[in-house]
mmCIF file of C-alpha atoms in Angstrom:
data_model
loop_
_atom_site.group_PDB
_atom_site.id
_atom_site.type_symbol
_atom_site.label_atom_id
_atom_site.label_comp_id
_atom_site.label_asym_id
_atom_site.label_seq_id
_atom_site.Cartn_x
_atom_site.Cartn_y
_atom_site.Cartn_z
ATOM 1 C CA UNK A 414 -157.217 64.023 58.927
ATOM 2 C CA UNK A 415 -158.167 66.088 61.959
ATOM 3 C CA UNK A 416 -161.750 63.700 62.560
ATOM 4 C CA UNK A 417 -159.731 60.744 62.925
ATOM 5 C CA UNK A 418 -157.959 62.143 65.706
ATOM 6 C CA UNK A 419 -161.189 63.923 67.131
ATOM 7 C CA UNK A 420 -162.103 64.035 70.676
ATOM 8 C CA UNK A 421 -163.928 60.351 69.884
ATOM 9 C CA UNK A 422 -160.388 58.939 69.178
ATOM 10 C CA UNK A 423 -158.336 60.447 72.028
ATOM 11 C CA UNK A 424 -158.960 57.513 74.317
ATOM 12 C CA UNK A 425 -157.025 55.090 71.614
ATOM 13 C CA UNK A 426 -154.036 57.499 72.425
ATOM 14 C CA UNK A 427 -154.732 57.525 76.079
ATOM 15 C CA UNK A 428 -151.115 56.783 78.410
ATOM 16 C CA UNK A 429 -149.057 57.234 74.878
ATOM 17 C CA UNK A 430 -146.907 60.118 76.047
ATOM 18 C CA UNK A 431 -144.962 59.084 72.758
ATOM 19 C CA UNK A 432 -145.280 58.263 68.890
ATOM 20 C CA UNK A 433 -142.942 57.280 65.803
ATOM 21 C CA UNK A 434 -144.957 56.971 62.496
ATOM 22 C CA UNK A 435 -142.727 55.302 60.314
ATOM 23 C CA UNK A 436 -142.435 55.623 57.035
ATOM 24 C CA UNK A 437 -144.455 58.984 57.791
ATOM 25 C CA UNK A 438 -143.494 60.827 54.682
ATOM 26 C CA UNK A 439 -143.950 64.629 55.393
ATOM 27 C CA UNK A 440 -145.901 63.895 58.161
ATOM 28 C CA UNK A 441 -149.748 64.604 57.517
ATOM 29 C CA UNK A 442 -150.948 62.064 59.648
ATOM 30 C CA UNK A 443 -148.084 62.714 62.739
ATOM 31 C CA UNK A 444 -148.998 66.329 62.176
ATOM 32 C CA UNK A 445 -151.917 65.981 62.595
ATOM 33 C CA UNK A 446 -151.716 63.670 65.937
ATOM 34 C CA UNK A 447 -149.563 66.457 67.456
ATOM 35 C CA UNK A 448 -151.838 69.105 66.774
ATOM 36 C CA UNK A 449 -154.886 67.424 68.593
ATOM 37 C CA UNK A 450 -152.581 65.642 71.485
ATOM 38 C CA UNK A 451 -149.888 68.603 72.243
ATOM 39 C CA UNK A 452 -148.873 66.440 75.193
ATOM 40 C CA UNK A 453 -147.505 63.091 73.298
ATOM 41 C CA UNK A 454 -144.762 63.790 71.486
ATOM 42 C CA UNK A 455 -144.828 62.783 67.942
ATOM 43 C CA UNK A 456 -141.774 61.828 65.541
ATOM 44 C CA UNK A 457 -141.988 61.146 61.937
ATOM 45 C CA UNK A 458 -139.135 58.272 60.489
ATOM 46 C CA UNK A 459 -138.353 58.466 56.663
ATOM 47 C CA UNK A 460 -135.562 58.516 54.437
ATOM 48 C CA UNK A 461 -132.630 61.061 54.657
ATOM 49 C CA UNK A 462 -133.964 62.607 51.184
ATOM 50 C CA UNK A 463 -137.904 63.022 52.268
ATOM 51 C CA UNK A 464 -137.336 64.388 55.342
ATOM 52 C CA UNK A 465 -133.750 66.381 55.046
ATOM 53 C CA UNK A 466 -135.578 69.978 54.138
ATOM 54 C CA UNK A 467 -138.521 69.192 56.981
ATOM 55 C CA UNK A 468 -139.222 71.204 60.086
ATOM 56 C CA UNK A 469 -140.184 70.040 63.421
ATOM 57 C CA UNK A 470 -142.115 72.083 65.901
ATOM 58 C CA UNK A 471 -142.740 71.934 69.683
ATOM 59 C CA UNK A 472 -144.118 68.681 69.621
ATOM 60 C CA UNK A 473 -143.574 67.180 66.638
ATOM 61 C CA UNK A 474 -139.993 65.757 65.274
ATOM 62 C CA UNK A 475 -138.630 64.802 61.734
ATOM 63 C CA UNK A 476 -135.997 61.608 62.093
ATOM 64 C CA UNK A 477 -134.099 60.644 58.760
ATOM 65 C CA UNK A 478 -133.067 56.587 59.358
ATOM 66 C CA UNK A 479 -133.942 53.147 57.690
ATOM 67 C CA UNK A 480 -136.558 51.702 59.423
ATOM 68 C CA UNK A 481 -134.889 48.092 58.367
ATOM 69 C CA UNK A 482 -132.221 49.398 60.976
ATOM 70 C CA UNK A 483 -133.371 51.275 63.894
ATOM 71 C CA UNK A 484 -136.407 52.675 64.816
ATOM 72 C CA UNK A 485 -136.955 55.554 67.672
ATOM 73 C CA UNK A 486 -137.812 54.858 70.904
ATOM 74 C CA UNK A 487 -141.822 55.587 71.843
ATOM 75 C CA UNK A 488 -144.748 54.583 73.253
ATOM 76 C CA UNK A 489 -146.596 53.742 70.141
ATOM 77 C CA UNK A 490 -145.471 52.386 66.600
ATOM 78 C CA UNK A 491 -147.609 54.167 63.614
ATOM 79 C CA UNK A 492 -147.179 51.519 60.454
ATOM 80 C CA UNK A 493 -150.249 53.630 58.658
ATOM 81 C CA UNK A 494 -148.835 52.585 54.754
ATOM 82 C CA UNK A 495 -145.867 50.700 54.941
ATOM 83 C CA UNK A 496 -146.172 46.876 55.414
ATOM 84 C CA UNK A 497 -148.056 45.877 52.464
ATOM 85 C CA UNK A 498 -145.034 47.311 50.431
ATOM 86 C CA UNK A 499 -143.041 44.712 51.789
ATOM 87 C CA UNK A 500 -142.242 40.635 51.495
ATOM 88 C CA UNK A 501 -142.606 38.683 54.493
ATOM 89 C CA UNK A 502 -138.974 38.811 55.412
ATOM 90 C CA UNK A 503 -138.765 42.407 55.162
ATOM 91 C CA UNK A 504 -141.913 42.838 57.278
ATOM 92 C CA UNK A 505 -140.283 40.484 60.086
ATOM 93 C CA UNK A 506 -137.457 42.791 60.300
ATOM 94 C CA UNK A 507 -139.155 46.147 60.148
ATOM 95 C CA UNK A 508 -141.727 44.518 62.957
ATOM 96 C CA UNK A 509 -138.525 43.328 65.038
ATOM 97 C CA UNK A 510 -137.148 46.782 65.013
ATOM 98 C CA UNK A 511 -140.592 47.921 66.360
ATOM 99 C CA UNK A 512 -140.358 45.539 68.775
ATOM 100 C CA UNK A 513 -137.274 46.957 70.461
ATOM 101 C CA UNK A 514 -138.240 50.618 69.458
ATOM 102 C CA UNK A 515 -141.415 50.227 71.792
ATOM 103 C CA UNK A 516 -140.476 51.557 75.370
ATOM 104 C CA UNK A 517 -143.294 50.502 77.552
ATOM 105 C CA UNK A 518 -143.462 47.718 79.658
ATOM 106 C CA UNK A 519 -144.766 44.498 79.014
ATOM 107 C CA UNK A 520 -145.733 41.346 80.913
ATOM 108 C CA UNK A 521 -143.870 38.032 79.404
#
């Protein structure tokens, strides 16, 4: 996981002080992000039950929620393995609550 966060992928993370990978299981892929970007802080969304025994560390955090509800505020929204599970209704409303998760500013 560490080469496709390598120093030749930094710039896609570039001005991201802040990332929610939801869906993000464990957190391999987060993990891995905060390891090789210790300045954006990363936080994992999953179920109560897949994250209630997980530990966060400096700058990585473990959320339990329903991403069909509410989604943490960042920078950046990870969606590595999750919308393909989903009908199209379902994927409107898990995109919607990235939508309003997504803190940065944007020109309408």
């Amino acid at each position: 996981m560490n080469v496709l966060i390598g120093d030749e992928f930094k710039d896609v993370f570039k001005g991201l002080a802040s990332l929610v990978d939801v869906g993000g299981g464990t957190g391999t892929v987060a993990m891995a992000i905060a390891k090789n970007l210790p300045d954006m802080k990363c936080i994992v969304l999953d179920l109560p039950p897949v994250v209630a025994n997980l530990q966060g560390s400096g700058n990585l955090e473990f959320v339990a929620g329903d991403m069909f509800e509410k989604i943490p505020l960042a920078n950046a929204v990870l969606l590595k393995s999750i919308l393909h599970d989903w009908n199209d209704e379902e994927c409107m409303k898990i995109l919607k609550n990235c939508k309003k998760a997504n803190n940065r500013k944007w020109k309408s």
